[in-house]
């Protein structure tokens, strides 16, 4: 999950964005998701969103780039998905959309509309904490049944492992975890096959997945346990985006840690916490 770095004046920092994209891939990420909640999409103009996608896709090489369309309104989502794919033809691999309605039939029609507009596979993000939209498991299953263009579901409706367990034998798409990877092992045990997260130690998540795939469940669990405190710090609602940006800055990956309203900015009060996890002032 790619954050959007800004310059001190507020403009998108394209140079830092490109460095961040390369860093994520170098540290074990296999694809890049742009314009998700972490990227502060509500603060970005349509032109800036295209700028972000273009820069990341250029740095990604052969790695898939996913564009997120966060609007819950069908018409707005369709228009944005169409604009992304028309402007960046061939450079986006999939569109990620949130669960946009609690009614399975209505959500299914929303999915069909976005796919028709983009022609791309869809990834569903089930994140009621961010959208306020909750869908029952049975309704979600009905919504995606037979839709071959649904590539994956990012399962962040708690308890995530329970949702994944119910979906695993009933849908024909990949299931991936979220929440910074804090529940990675439980999600994998329940039937997930990967993780989409925006924490600033992605290499540990990649290592944990490799451990799991090699049959070393305890090794994977130990890796996650080792960064569980950091994940908790970086995924707290409110200052989480600013904290993560500051951690990327302290690692020398991005130049500035600024955010745009209404995102809560970094506070010096967080410094002791960051230092504890090894992010010393740069």
XYZ file of N, CA and C in Angstrom:
846
model
N 0.857 -1.171 0.000
C 0.000 0.000 0.000
C 0.902 1.234 0.000
N 0.767 2.081 -1.023
C 1.696 3.189 -1.235
C 1.124 4.490 -0.678
N 1.874 5.137 0.209
C 1.500 6.456 0.716
C 1.807 7.512 -0.348
N 1.263 8.716 -0.165
C 1.524 9.817 -1.090
C 2.372 10.864 -0.382
N 3.662 10.953 -0.683
C 4.503 11.982 -0.053
C 4.181 13.368 -0.617
N 4.294 14.376 0.242
C 4.057 15.755 -0.175
C 5.293 16.609 0.095
N 5.463 17.647 -0.722
C 6.488 18.652 -0.491
C 6.012 19.614 0.601
N 6.914 20.402 1.195
C 6.502 21.334 2.248
C 5.369 22.266 1.831
N 5.315 22.633 0.559
C 4.253 23.505 0.080
C 2.934 22.796 -0.162
N 2.943 21.470 -0.070
C 1.706 20.705 -0.219
C 1.569 19.942 -1.508
N 2.424 20.194 -2.483
C 2.343 19.478 -3.753
C 2.808 18.031 -3.592
N 2.378 17.172 -4.502
C 2.847 15.787 -4.483
C 4.349 15.754 -4.750
N 5.072 15.044 -3.924
C 6.521 14.902 -4.067
C 6.791 13.675 -4.937
N 6.874 13.914 -6.235
C 7.002 12.794 -7.169
C 8.315 12.049 -6.981
N 9.381 12.754 -6.686
C 10.670 12.092 -6.500
C 10.620 11.112 -5.329
N 10.073 11.567 -4.189
C 9.952 10.674 -3.035
C 8.991 9.528 -3.315
N 7.939 9.807 -4.051
C 6.978 8.763 -4.401
C 7.655 7.658 -5.201
N 8.462 8.045 -6.144
C 9.171 7.051 -6.959
C 10.149 6.243 -6.103
N 10.847 6.912 -5.203
C 11.774 6.199 -4.320
C 11.026 5.226 -3.415
N 9.882 5.663 -2.909
C 9.080 4.785 -2.052
C 8.622 3.551 -2.821
N 8.162 3.738 -4.053
C 7.706 2.601 -4.866
C 8.835 1.596 -5.066
N 10.033 2.094 -5.407
C 11.170 1.191 -5.612
C 11.562 0.485 -4.320
N 11.506 1.218 -3.216
C 11.880 0.640 -1.927
C 10.946 -0.498 -1.537
N 9.651 -0.294 -1.722
C 8.687 -1.341 -1.387
C 8.964 -2.613 -2.186
N 9.253 -2.469 -3.456
C 9.544 -3.644 -4.282
C 10.870 -4.288 -3.871
N 11.864 -3.463 -3.590
C 13.167 -3.994 -3.167
C 13.067 -4.763 -1.860
N 12.084 -4.416 -1.015
C 11.954 -5.054 0.294
C 10.984 -6.235 0.295
N 10.580 -6.660 -0.865
C 9.822 -7.905 -0.926
C 8.381 -7.800 -1.366
N 7.872 -6.590 -1.566
C 6.490 -6.461 -2.052
C 6.420 -6.918 -3.503
N 5.350 -7.583 -3.872
C 5.215 -8.124 -5.223
C 4.258 -7.327 -6.095
N 3.529 -6.381 -5.502
C 2.661 -5.488 -6.266
C 2.466 -4.222 -5.440
N 1.989 -3.167 -6.087
C 1.829 -1.871 -5.433
C 0.391 -1.399 -5.575
N -0.204 -1.000 -4.458
C -1.581 -0.506 -4.450
C -1.546 0.994 -4.194
N -2.045 1.765 -5.141
C -2.048 3.221 -5.048
C -3.438 3.743 -4.692
N -3.466 4.906 -4.058
C -4.694 5.674 -3.813
C -5.651 5.010 -2.834
N -5.136 4.091 -2.013
C -5.942 3.539 -0.933
C -6.036 4.541 0.207
N -6.627 4.130 1.307
C -6.825 5.029 2.450
C -5.509 5.653 2.892
N -4.439 4.868 2.903
C -3.123 5.349 3.324
C -2.625 6.497 2.460
N -3.083 6.570 1.215
C -2.596 7.563 0.257
C -3.315 8.898 0.347
N -4.241 9.053 1.294
C -4.998 10.293 1.462
C -5.741 10.691 0.177
N -6.467 9.767 -0.434
C -7.072 10.042 -1.749
C -8.096 11.169 -1.751
N -8.794 11.367 -0.637
C -9.800 12.434 -0.601
C -9.172 13.812 -0.732
N -7.879 13.919 -0.438
C -7.191 15.208 -0.522
C -6.548 15.437 -1.886
N -6.582 14.434 -2.744
C -5.914 14.525 -4.043
C -6.900 14.929 -5.137
N -6.456 15.796 -6.025
C -7.269 16.164 -7.182
C -7.220 15.034 -8.206
N -8.099 15.098 -9.177
C -8.099 14.086 -10.241
C -6.765 14.071 -10.973
N -6.205 15.250 -11.206
C -4.912 15.345 -11.891
C -3.807 14.728 -11.049
N -3.838 14.974 -9.746
C -2.815 14.409 -8.867
C -2.913 12.895 -8.795
N -4.108 12.367 -8.810
C -4.260 10.914 -8.782
C -3.617 10.277 -10.014
N -3.823 10.892 -11.167
C -3.198 10.393 -12.392
C -1.678 10.509 -12.280
N -1.197 11.615 -11.724
C 0.238 11.819 -11.530
C 0.827 10.719 -10.656
N 0.147 10.384 -9.577
C 0.611 9.330 -8.674
C 0.668 7.987 -9.397
N -0.399 7.652 -10.078
C -0.443 6.366 -10.778
C 0.627 6.272 -11.865
N 0.825 7.364 -12.589
C 1.820 7.360 -13.663
C 3.222 7.160 -13.100
N 3.547 7.867 -12.021
C 4.881 7.759 -11.440
C 5.136 6.359 -10.893
N 4.176 5.824 -10.161
C 4.361 4.499 -9.566
C 4.454 3.426 -10.650
N 3.621 3.529 -11.670
C 3.641 2.511 -12.726
C 4.960 2.535 -13.489
N 5.564 3.711 -13.619
C 6.859 3.786 -14.293
C 7.957 3.119 -13.473
N 7.866 3.229 -12.160
C 8.883 2.633 -11.303
C 8.657 1.148 -11.059
N 7.436 0.691 -11.278
C 7.080 -0.686 -10.914
C 7.677 -1.733 -11.835
N 8.039 -1.350 -13.041
C 8.550 -2.337 -13.985
C 7.487 -3.369 -14.310
N 7.806 -4.630 -14.087
C 6.850 -5.701 -14.385
C 5.907 -6.001 -13.223
N 6.102 -5.346 -12.078
C 5.240 -5.591 -10.919
C 3.864 -4.985 -11.150
N 2.800 -5.679 -10.772
C 1.448 -5.149 -10.957
C 1.214 -3.877 -10.141
N 0.466 -2.947 -10.720
C 0.063 -1.717 -10.034
C -1.458 -1.684 -9.984
N -1.987 -1.526 -8.785
C -3.428 -1.500 -8.565
C -3.850 -0.066 -8.255
N -4.878 0.412 -8.942
C -5.436 1.741 -8.677
C -6.689 1.592 -7.826
N -6.777 2.369 -6.762
C -7.931 2.280 -5.865
C -8.944 3.365 -6.194
N -10.206 2.969 -6.242
C -11.323 3.899 -6.426
C -12.156 3.817 -5.151
N -12.102 4.845 -4.322
C -12.695 4.769 -2.991
C -14.163 5.187 -2.925
N -14.684 5.822 -3.953
C -16.056 6.338 -3.882
C -17.060 5.208 -3.715
N -18.045 5.434 -2.847
C -19.124 4.468 -2.650
C -20.257 4.687 -3.649
N -20.228 5.817 -4.333
C -21.254 6.141 -5.323
C -20.919 5.476 -6.656
N -21.872 4.745 -7.220
C -21.595 3.983 -8.437
C -21.169 4.878 -9.585
N -21.877 5.958 -9.814
C -21.561 6.839 -10.942
C -20.165 7.426 -10.805
N -19.844 7.914 -9.617
C -18.522 8.506 -9.393
C -17.424 7.465 -9.531
N -17.662 6.266 -9.026
C -16.665 5.205 -9.115
C -16.423 4.807 -10.564
N -17.484 4.694 -11.320
C -17.371 4.337 -12.736
C -16.583 5.394 -13.496
N -16.889 6.651 -13.251
C -16.186 7.736 -13.950
C -14.701 7.740 -13.632
N -14.362 7.544 -12.356
C -12.949 7.560 -11.986
C -12.219 6.348 -12.539
N -12.838 5.183 -12.471
C -12.205 3.975 -13.015
C -11.960 4.129 -14.510
N -12.923 4.692 -15.205
C -12.772 4.899 -16.648
C -11.644 5.884 -16.939
N -11.572 6.956 -16.146
C -10.513 7.945 -16.358
C -9.136 7.338 -16.127
N -9.001 6.544 -15.079
C -7.708 5.903 -14.812
C -7.278 5.024 -15.981
N -8.162 4.189 -16.442
C -7.777 3.235 -17.477
C -7.619 3.892 -18.846
N -8.404 4.921 -19.125
C -8.256 5.617 -20.406
C -6.948 6.399 -20.458
N -6.604 7.028 -19.340
C -5.402 7.860 -19.308
C -4.138 7.030 -19.195
N -4.203 5.928 -18.464
C -3.023 5.104 -18.198
C -3.183 3.724 -18.823
N -3.603 3.703 -20.047
C -3.910 2.448 -20.738
C -2.722 1.488 -20.693
N -3.002 0.276 -20.203
C -1.986 -0.761 -20.161
C -1.017 -0.670 -18.997
N -1.162 0.337 -18.134
C -0.198 0.511 -17.049
C -0.780 0.172 -15.673
N -2.065 -0.146 -15.626
C -2.724 -0.550 -14.392
C -3.170 -1.992 -14.533
N -2.938 -2.792 -13.508
C -3.256 -4.218 -13.574
C -4.649 -4.548 -13.060
N -5.142 -3.744 -12.120
C -6.443 -4.018 -11.512
C -6.946 -2.749 -10.829
N -8.236 -2.760 -10.513
C -8.858 -1.676 -9.755
C -9.308 -2.237 -8.410
N -8.943 -1.552 -7.330
C -9.436 -1.954 -6.017
C -10.598 -1.049 -5.631
N -11.691 -1.658 -5.194
C -12.885 -0.912 -4.798
C -13.337 -1.382 -3.421
N -13.903 -0.489 -2.622
C -14.413 -0.909 -1.322
C -15.768 -1.588 -1.458
N -16.159 -2.340 -0.442
C -17.547 -2.791 -0.364
C -18.394 -1.524 -0.284
N -19.240 -1.312 -1.280
C -19.950 -0.036 -1.403
C -21.415 -0.106 -1.006
N -21.902 -1.299 -0.677
C -23.304 -1.420 -0.272
C -23.480 -2.698 0.534
N -24.338 -2.653 1.524
C -24.576 -3.832 2.354
C -25.469 -4.859 1.675
N -26.201 -4.438 0.663
C -27.050 -5.355 -0.089
C -26.221 -6.043 -1.165
N -26.208 -7.365 -1.148
C -25.370 -8.118 -2.075
C -25.679 -7.848 -3.526
N -26.965 -7.750 -3.884
C -27.331 -7.515 -5.283
C -26.859 -6.140 -5.753
N -27.078 -5.122 -4.924
C -26.656 -3.774 -5.289
C -25.147 -3.700 -5.431
N -24.439 -4.322 -4.499
C -22.973 -4.311 -4.581
C -22.505 -5.047 -5.830
N -23.156 -6.129 -6.156
C -22.799 -6.886 -7.369
C -22.922 -6.001 -8.607
N -24.004 -5.233 -8.678
C -24.203 -4.347 -9.827
C -23.157 -3.240 -9.856
N -22.768 -2.759 -8.688
C -21.695 -1.766 -8.626
C -20.387 -2.346 -9.174
N -20.082 -3.578 -8.798
C -18.878 -4.239 -9.293
C -18.927 -4.401 -10.813
N -20.052 -4.839 -11.312
C -20.195 -5.036 -12.754
C -20.013 -3.724 -13.506
N -20.517 -2.643 -12.938
C -20.419 -1.341 -13.595
C -18.964 -0.859 -13.658
N -18.235 -0.996 -12.555
C -16.833 -0.559 -12.536
C -15.995 -1.418 -13.484
N -16.258 -2.704 -13.493
C -15.518 -3.580 -14.415
C -15.819 -3.227 -15.866
N -17.071 -2.978 -16.179
C -17.445 -2.632 -17.549
C -16.756 -1.342 -17.991
N -16.613 -0.396 -17.056
C -15.998 0.884 -17.388
C -14.486 0.772 -17.558
N -13.863 -0.123 -16.797
C -12.402 -0.210 -16.805
C -11.856 -1.357 -17.642
N -12.621 -2.436 -17.737
C -12.137 -3.622 -18.424
C -11.071 -4.366 -17.653
N -10.881 -4.009 -16.380
C -9.813 -4.596 -15.575
C -10.365 -5.501 -14.480
N -9.542 -6.432 -14.001
C -9.933 -7.214 -12.828
C -10.155 -6.287 -11.641
N -10.994 -6.730 -10.707
C -11.274 -5.945 -9.516
C -10.779 -6.655 -8.268
N -10.310 -5.871 -7.317
C -9.982 -6.340 -5.978
C -10.939 -5.631 -5.030
N -11.588 -6.382 -4.175
C -12.547 -5.810 -3.236
C -11.858 -5.592 -1.895
N -12.034 -4.405 -1.331
C -11.550 -4.147 0.021
C -12.744 -4.086 0.965
N -12.782 -5.038 1.878
C -13.874 -5.121 2.854
C -13.387 -4.491 4.150
N -13.520 -3.164 4.254
C -12.953 -2.405 5.367
C -14.011 -1.478 5.962
N -14.932 -2.036 6.741
C -16.015 -1.219 7.285
C -15.548 -0.102 8.213
N -14.375 -0.250 8.835
C -13.871 0.815 9.703
C -13.670 2.116 8.945
N -13.295 2.010 7.666
C -13.022 3.200 6.863
C -14.253 3.690 6.120
N -15.098 2.764 5.676
C -16.230 3.149 4.818
C -17.550 3.253 5.557
N -17.656 2.557 6.697
C -18.930 2.500 7.404
C -19.912 1.523 6.800
N -19.495 0.804 5.767
C -20.380 -0.148 5.084
C -20.034 -1.567 5.522
N -21.006 -2.242 6.104
C -20.824 -3.629 6.521
C -21.723 -4.529 5.678
N -21.156 -5.626 5.243
C -21.918 -6.576 4.438
C -21.801 -7.949 5.095
N -22.906 -8.645 5.184
C -22.883 -9.993 5.756
C -22.109 -10.930 4.828
N -21.507 -11.945 5.421
C -20.701 -12.869 4.626
C -21.523 -13.503 3.507
N -22.749 -13.913 3.816
C -23.589 -14.540 2.791
C -23.875 -13.577 1.646
N -24.081 -12.304 1.975
C -24.358 -11.310 0.935
C -23.118 -11.063 0.079
N -21.949 -11.071 0.703
C -20.711 -10.887 -0.049
C -20.471 -12.052 -0.999
N -20.754 -13.251 -0.528
C -20.606 -14.436 -1.379
C -21.525 -14.336 -2.586
N -22.777 -13.942 -2.366
C -23.725 -13.790 -3.475
C -23.275 -12.698 -4.433
N -22.695 -11.632 -3.892
C -22.274 -10.515 -4.727
C -21.185 -10.907 -5.716
N -20.271 -11.774 -5.309
C -19.141 -12.117 -6.180
C -19.328 -13.432 -6.921
N -20.386 -14.167 -6.608
C -20.597 -15.480 -7.218
C -20.628 -15.377 -8.741
N -19.735 -16.102 -9.390
C -19.707 -16.143 -10.846
C -19.035 -14.962 -11.512
N -18.575 -13.996 -10.763
C -17.902 -12.833 -11.350
C -16.412 -13.142 -11.490
N -16.038 -13.620 -12.652
C -14.664 -14.060 -12.862
C -13.666 -12.903 -12.827
N -14.159 -11.680 -12.991
C -13.253 -10.531 -12.980
C -12.878 -10.092 -11.570
N -13.509 -10.671 -10.540
C -13.104 -10.376 -9.169
C -11.859 -11.204 -8.859
N -10.750 -10.521 -8.718
C -9.450 -11.173 -8.576
C -9.137 -11.552 -7.132
N -9.571 -10.708 -6.200
C -9.239 -10.950 -4.796
C -10.165 -10.148 -3.896
N -10.228 -10.552 -2.643
C -10.928 -9.794 -1.604
C -9.931 -9.528 -0.489
N -9.764 -8.255 -0.154
C -8.924 -7.886 0.983
C -9.836 -7.861 2.201
N -9.630 -8.803 3.085
C -10.574 -9.060 4.172
C -10.168 -8.318 5.439
N -10.897 -7.234 5.746
C -10.597 -6.438 6.927
C -11.842 -6.166 7.770
N -12.827 -7.037 7.617
C -13.995 -7.001 8.494
C -13.720 -7.976 9.628
N -13.702 -7.481 10.836
C -13.302 -8.303 11.982
C -14.432 -9.195 12.489
N -14.081 -10.411 12.979
C -12.744 -10.990 12.993
C -12.338 -11.471 11.597
N -11.221 -11.028 11.122
C -10.819 -11.287 9.736
C -10.669 -12.781 9.449
N -10.082 -13.512 10.385
C -9.864 -14.940 10.135
C -11.186 -15.686 10.025
N -12.201 -15.223 10.727
C -13.513 -15.874 10.644
C -14.152 -15.610 9.286
N -14.063 -14.365 8.816
C -14.591 -14.027 7.486
C -13.847 -14.834 6.420
N -12.539 -14.886 6.527
C -11.739 -15.621 5.548
C -12.104 -17.102 5.545
N -12.272 -17.666 6.732
C -12.604 -19.094 6.815
C -13.913 -19.403 6.099
N -14.913 -18.539 6.251
C -16.197 -18.758 5.598
C -16.107 -18.545 4.085
N -15.286 -17.596 3.669
C -15.182 -17.301 2.244
C -14.337 -18.323 1.488
N -13.347 -18.900 2.162
C -12.317 -19.684 1.486
C -12.867 -20.806 0.612
N -13.917 -21.483 1.067
C -14.456 -22.601 0.293
C -15.651 -22.197 -0.569
N -15.963 -20.888 -0.578
C -17.190 -20.461 -1.246
C -16.992 -19.416 -2.334
N -15.796 -18.912 -2.481
C -15.538 -17.944 -3.548
C -14.361 -18.416 -4.384
N -14.321 -17.967 -5.629
C -13.274 -18.409 -6.557
C -12.263 -17.296 -6.812
N -11.846 -16.637 -5.756
C -10.829 -15.595 -5.885
C -9.901 -15.665 -4.683
N -8.796 -14.967 -4.794
C -7.828 -14.953 -3.696
C -8.380 -14.158 -2.522
N -7.939 -14.515 -1.329
C -8.281 -13.785 -0.120
C -6.974 -13.291 0.488
N -6.919 -12.007 0.811
C -5.705 -11.449 1.386
C -6.053 -10.700 2.668
N -5.088 -10.632 3.556
C -5.280 -9.949 4.820
C -4.874 -8.491 4.741
N -5.072 -7.778 5.848
C -4.722 -6.364 5.919
C -4.343 -5.985 7.339
N -4.786 -4.815 7.775
C -4.520 -4.326 9.130
C -3.034 -4.356 9.473
N -2.204 -4.039 8.494
C -0.775 -3.960 8.765
C -0.088 -5.288 8.951
N -0.821 -6.375 8.837
C -0.231 -7.697 8.987
C -0.282 -8.249 10.392
N -0.965 -7.564 11.305
C -0.977 -8.020 12.692
C -1.594 -9.407 12.837
N -2.567 -9.739 11.983
C -3.196 -11.057 12.041
C -2.777 -11.967 10.911
N -1.592 -11.720 10.349
C -1.162 -12.448 9.151
C -1.253 -13.963 9.306
N -0.692 -14.499 10.372
C -0.631 -15.957 10.516
C -2.034 -16.546 10.670
N -2.877 -15.906 11.462
C -4.245 -16.404 11.610
C -5.013 -16.315 10.296
N -4.785 -15.249 9.550
C -5.466 -15.112 8.257
C -4.994 -16.181 7.279
N -3.695 -16.441 7.255
C -3.171 -17.497 6.377
C -3.713 -18.858 6.793
N -3.770 -19.095 8.090
C -4.281 -20.369 8.588
C -5.747 -20.571 8.185
N -6.485 -19.465 8.108
C -7.912 -19.547 7.771
C -8.161 -19.690 6.275
N -7.123 -19.423 5.452
C -7.298 -19.592 4.020
C -6.827 -18.446 3.154
N -6.295 -17.382 3.758
C -5.739 -16.283 2.963
C -4.463 -16.758 2.273
N -4.113 -16.078 1.191
C -2.905 -16.452 0.448
C -1.886 -15.330 0.391
N -2.185 -14.205 1.016
C -1.246 -13.094 0.979
C -1.697 -11.973 1.885
N -1.052 -10.824 1.730
C -1.261 -9.688 2.613
C -1.069 -8.407 1.817
N -1.927 -7.432 2.047
C -1.754 -6.090 1.476
C -1.708 -5.116 2.643
N -0.551 -4.535 2.889
C -0.378 -3.697 4.074
C 0.539 -2.529 3.757
N 0.471 -1.485 4.588
C 1.253 -0.284 4.352
C 2.214 0.050 5.463
N 2.623 -0.933 6.266
C 3.561 -0.639 7.338
C 4.954 -0.386 6.763
N 5.836 0.190 7.587
C 7.135 0.609 7.073
C 8.239 -0.436 7.259
N 7.865 -1.652 7.624
C 8.781 -2.788 7.621
C 8.176 -3.917 6.781
N 7.873 -3.651 5.519
C 7.205 -4.657 4.693
C 8.038 -5.910 4.476
N 9.356 -5.775 4.596
C 10.213 -6.932 4.394
C 9.939 -8.024 5.420
N 9.503 -7.638 6.617
C 9.208 -8.646 7.647
C 7.951 -9.426 7.269
N 6.960 -8.727 6.727
C 5.755 -9.422 6.259
C 6.105 -10.389 5.130
N 6.951 -9.934 4.203
C 7.357 -10.803 3.095
C 8.083 -12.038 3.620
N 8.961 -11.846 4.591
C 9.685 -12.975 5.175
C 8.735 -13.935 5.883
N 7.751 -13.372 6.580
C 6.794 -14.217 7.301
C 5.971 -15.054 6.338
N 5.575 -14.478 5.228
C 4.812 -15.236 4.230
C 5.667 -16.356 3.660
N 6.927 -16.056 3.390
C 7.820 -17.098 2.877
C 8.001 -18.219 3.899
N 8.115 -17.860 5.168
C 8.224 -18.873 6.210
C 6.978 -19.749 6.243
N 5.819 -19.120 6.170
C 4.564 -19.869 6.170
C 4.505 -20.821 4.981
N 4.853 -20.303 3.804
C 4.788 -21.119 2.584
C 5.758 -22.292 2.633
N 6.830 -22.143 3.399
C 7.799 -23.227 3.514
C 7.413 -24.224 4.604
N 6.285 -23.955 5.272
C 5.800 -24.863 6.302
C 6.223 -24.514 7.714
N 6.907 -23.384 7.881
C 7.382 -22.989 9.199
C 6.402 -21.983 9.812
N 5.297 -22.480 10.327
C 4.270 -21.616 10.898
C 4.784 -20.871 12.128
N 5.529 -21.557 12.973
C 6.041 -20.910 14.177
C 7.064 -19.827 13.827
N 7.845 -20.074 12.813
C 8.796 -19.057 12.380
C 8.087 -17.814 11.874
N 7.021 -18.022 11.104
C 6.237 -16.901 10.605
C 5.622 -16.124 11.758
N 5.088 -16.857 12.730
C 4.466 -16.223 13.882
C 5.479 -15.422 14.691
N 6.678 -15.935 14.814
C 7.719 -15.235 15.566
C 8.110 -13.927 14.886
N 8.154 -13.942 13.571
C 8.486 -12.721 12.841
C 7.430 -11.643 13.073
N 6.164 -12.036 13.011
C 5.092 -11.064 13.239
C 5.109 -10.580 14.688
N 5.351 -11.500 15.620
C 5.419 -11.108 17.027
C 6.510 -10.066 17.253
N 7.597 -10.186 16.511
C 8.713 -9.271 16.673
C 8.414 -7.839 16.261
N 7.428 -7.653 15.398
C 7.076 -6.292 14.981
C 5.628 -5.943 15.341
N 5.023 -6.730 16.221
C 3.621 -6.492 16.560
C 3.412 -5.121 17.198
N 4.363 -4.700 18.036
C 4.238 -3.384 18.645
C 4.289 -2.281 17.601
N 5.200 -2.416 16.646
C 5.303 -1.434 15.567
C 4.031 -1.393 14.734
N 3.500 -2.563 14.403
C 2.262 -2.606 13.626
C 1.144 -1.891 14.379
N 1.058 -2.154 15.673
C 0.035 -1.499 16.485
C 0.194 0.021 16.439
N 1.428 0.509 16.576
C 1.679 1.946 16.534
C 1.294 2.538 15.185
N 1.674 1.857 14.116
C 1.478 2.414 12.777
C 0.058 2.269 12.249
N -0.766 1.494 12.901
C -2.132 1.302 12.399
C -3.191 1.896 13.317
N -2.779 2.641 14.355
C -3.747 3.304 15.212
C -4.554 4.302 14.383
N -5.861 4.297 14.559
C -6.678 5.266 13.841
C -6.324 6.674 14.288
N -6.310 7.598 13.348
C -5.991 8.988 13.642
C -4.635 9.369 13.082
N -3.560 9.200 13.863
C -2.238 9.636 13.402
C -1.475 8.599 12.589
N -2.086 7.492 12.230
C -1.332 6.387 11.632
C -0.604 6.782 10.347
N -1.253 7.563 9.502
C -0.619 7.930 8.232
C 0.601 8.804 8.492
N 0.455 9.783 9.379
C 1.579 10.668 9.688
C 2.731 9.901 10.327
N 2.410 8.948 11.195
C 3.460 8.142 11.824
C 4.217 7.340 10.779
N 3.498 6.723 9.892
C 4.167 5.930 8.860
C 5.025 6.812 7.943
N 4.500 7.972 7.599
C 5.295 8.866 6.753
C 6.562 9.311 7.470
N 6.451 9.604 8.768
C 7.634 10.002 9.517
C 8.650 8.860 9.580
N 8.167 7.641 9.697
C 9.082 6.500 9.716
C 9.769 6.312 8.368
N 9.044 6.535 7.291
C 9.682 6.464 5.969
C 10.713 7.588 5.828
N 10.395 8.762 6.353
C 11.337 9.878 6.279
C 12.602 9.550 7.077
N 12.434 8.999 8.271
C 13.587 8.689 9.114
C 14.444 7.568 8.530
N 13.869 6.800 7.636
C 14.647 5.775 6.928
C 15.315 6.337 5.680
N 15.058 7.609 5.372
C 15.654 8.231 4.200
C 14.963 7.892 2.893
N 13.738 7.385 2.984
C 13.020 6.977 1.770
C 12.261 8.149 1.160
N 11.595 8.952 1.988
C 10.906 10.145 1.497
C 11.519 11.369 2.184
N 11.360 12.517 1.556
C 12.004 13.738 2.053
C 11.239 14.394 3.197
N 9.916 14.343 3.134
C 9.095 15.055 4.106
C 7.950 14.162 4.576
N 7.479 14.396 5.803
C 6.428 13.562 6.390
C 5.087 14.282 6.456
N 4.945 15.367 5.737
C 3.725 16.156 5.804
C 2.499 15.420 5.285
N 1.350 15.785 5.845
C 0.070 15.237 5.404
C -0.850 16.399 5.038
N -1.954 16.082 4.430
C -2.952 17.090 4.103
C -4.170 16.925 5.010
N -4.826 18.039 5.349
C -6.073 17.934 6.115
C -7.070 17.074 5.351
N -7.892 16.274 6.028
C -8.076 16.249 7.484
C -7.178 15.247 8.214
N -6.164 14.718 7.529
C -5.267 13.766 8.180
C -4.547 14.438 9.351
N -4.473 13.738 10.472
C -3.805 14.265 11.668
C -2.299 14.265 11.440
N -1.626 15.404 11.644
C -0.191 15.469 11.378
C 0.648 14.806 12.469
N 1.913 14.630 12.162
C 2.883 14.100 13.110
C 2.994 15.018 14.313
N 3.210 14.430 15.486
C 3.408 15.191 16.715
C 4.694 14.742 17.376
N 5.405 15.701 17.959
C 6.636 15.366 18.668
C 6.379 14.393 19.809
N 5.141 14.317 20.262
C 4.792 13.391 21.340
C 4.978 11.940 20.917
N 5.006 11.688 19.606
C 5.183 10.319 19.115
C 6.647 9.916 19.050
N 7.573 10.866 19.260
C 8.985 10.610 19.016
C 9.533 9.457 19.848
N 9.175 9.418 21.135
C 9.700 8.353 21.999
C 9.253 6.980 21.509
N 8.034 6.903 21.010
C 7.525 5.630 20.492
C 8.321 5.207 19.252
N 8.538 6.156 18.355
C 9.273 5.845 17.120
C 10.702 5.435 17.419
N 11.338 6.140 18.336
C 12.716 5.787 18.689
C 12.795 4.381 19.286
N 11.802 4.013 20.051
C 11.793 2.680 20.664
C 11.843 1.598 19.589
N 11.180 1.845 18.456
C 11.158 0.857 17.378
C 12.283 1.044 16.353
N 13.253 1.903 16.704
C 14.437 2.015 15.873
C 14.420 3.123 14.861
N 13.414 3.983 14.891
C 13.328 5.077 13.946
C 13.856 6.336 14.613
N 15.155 6.510 14.582
C 15.783 7.667 15.213
C 15.667 8.882 14.312
N 15.718 10.049 14.911
C 15.550 11.285 14.170
C 16.626 11.397 13.098
N 16.186 11.666 11.871
C 17.154 11.799 10.753
C 17.467 13.264 10.525
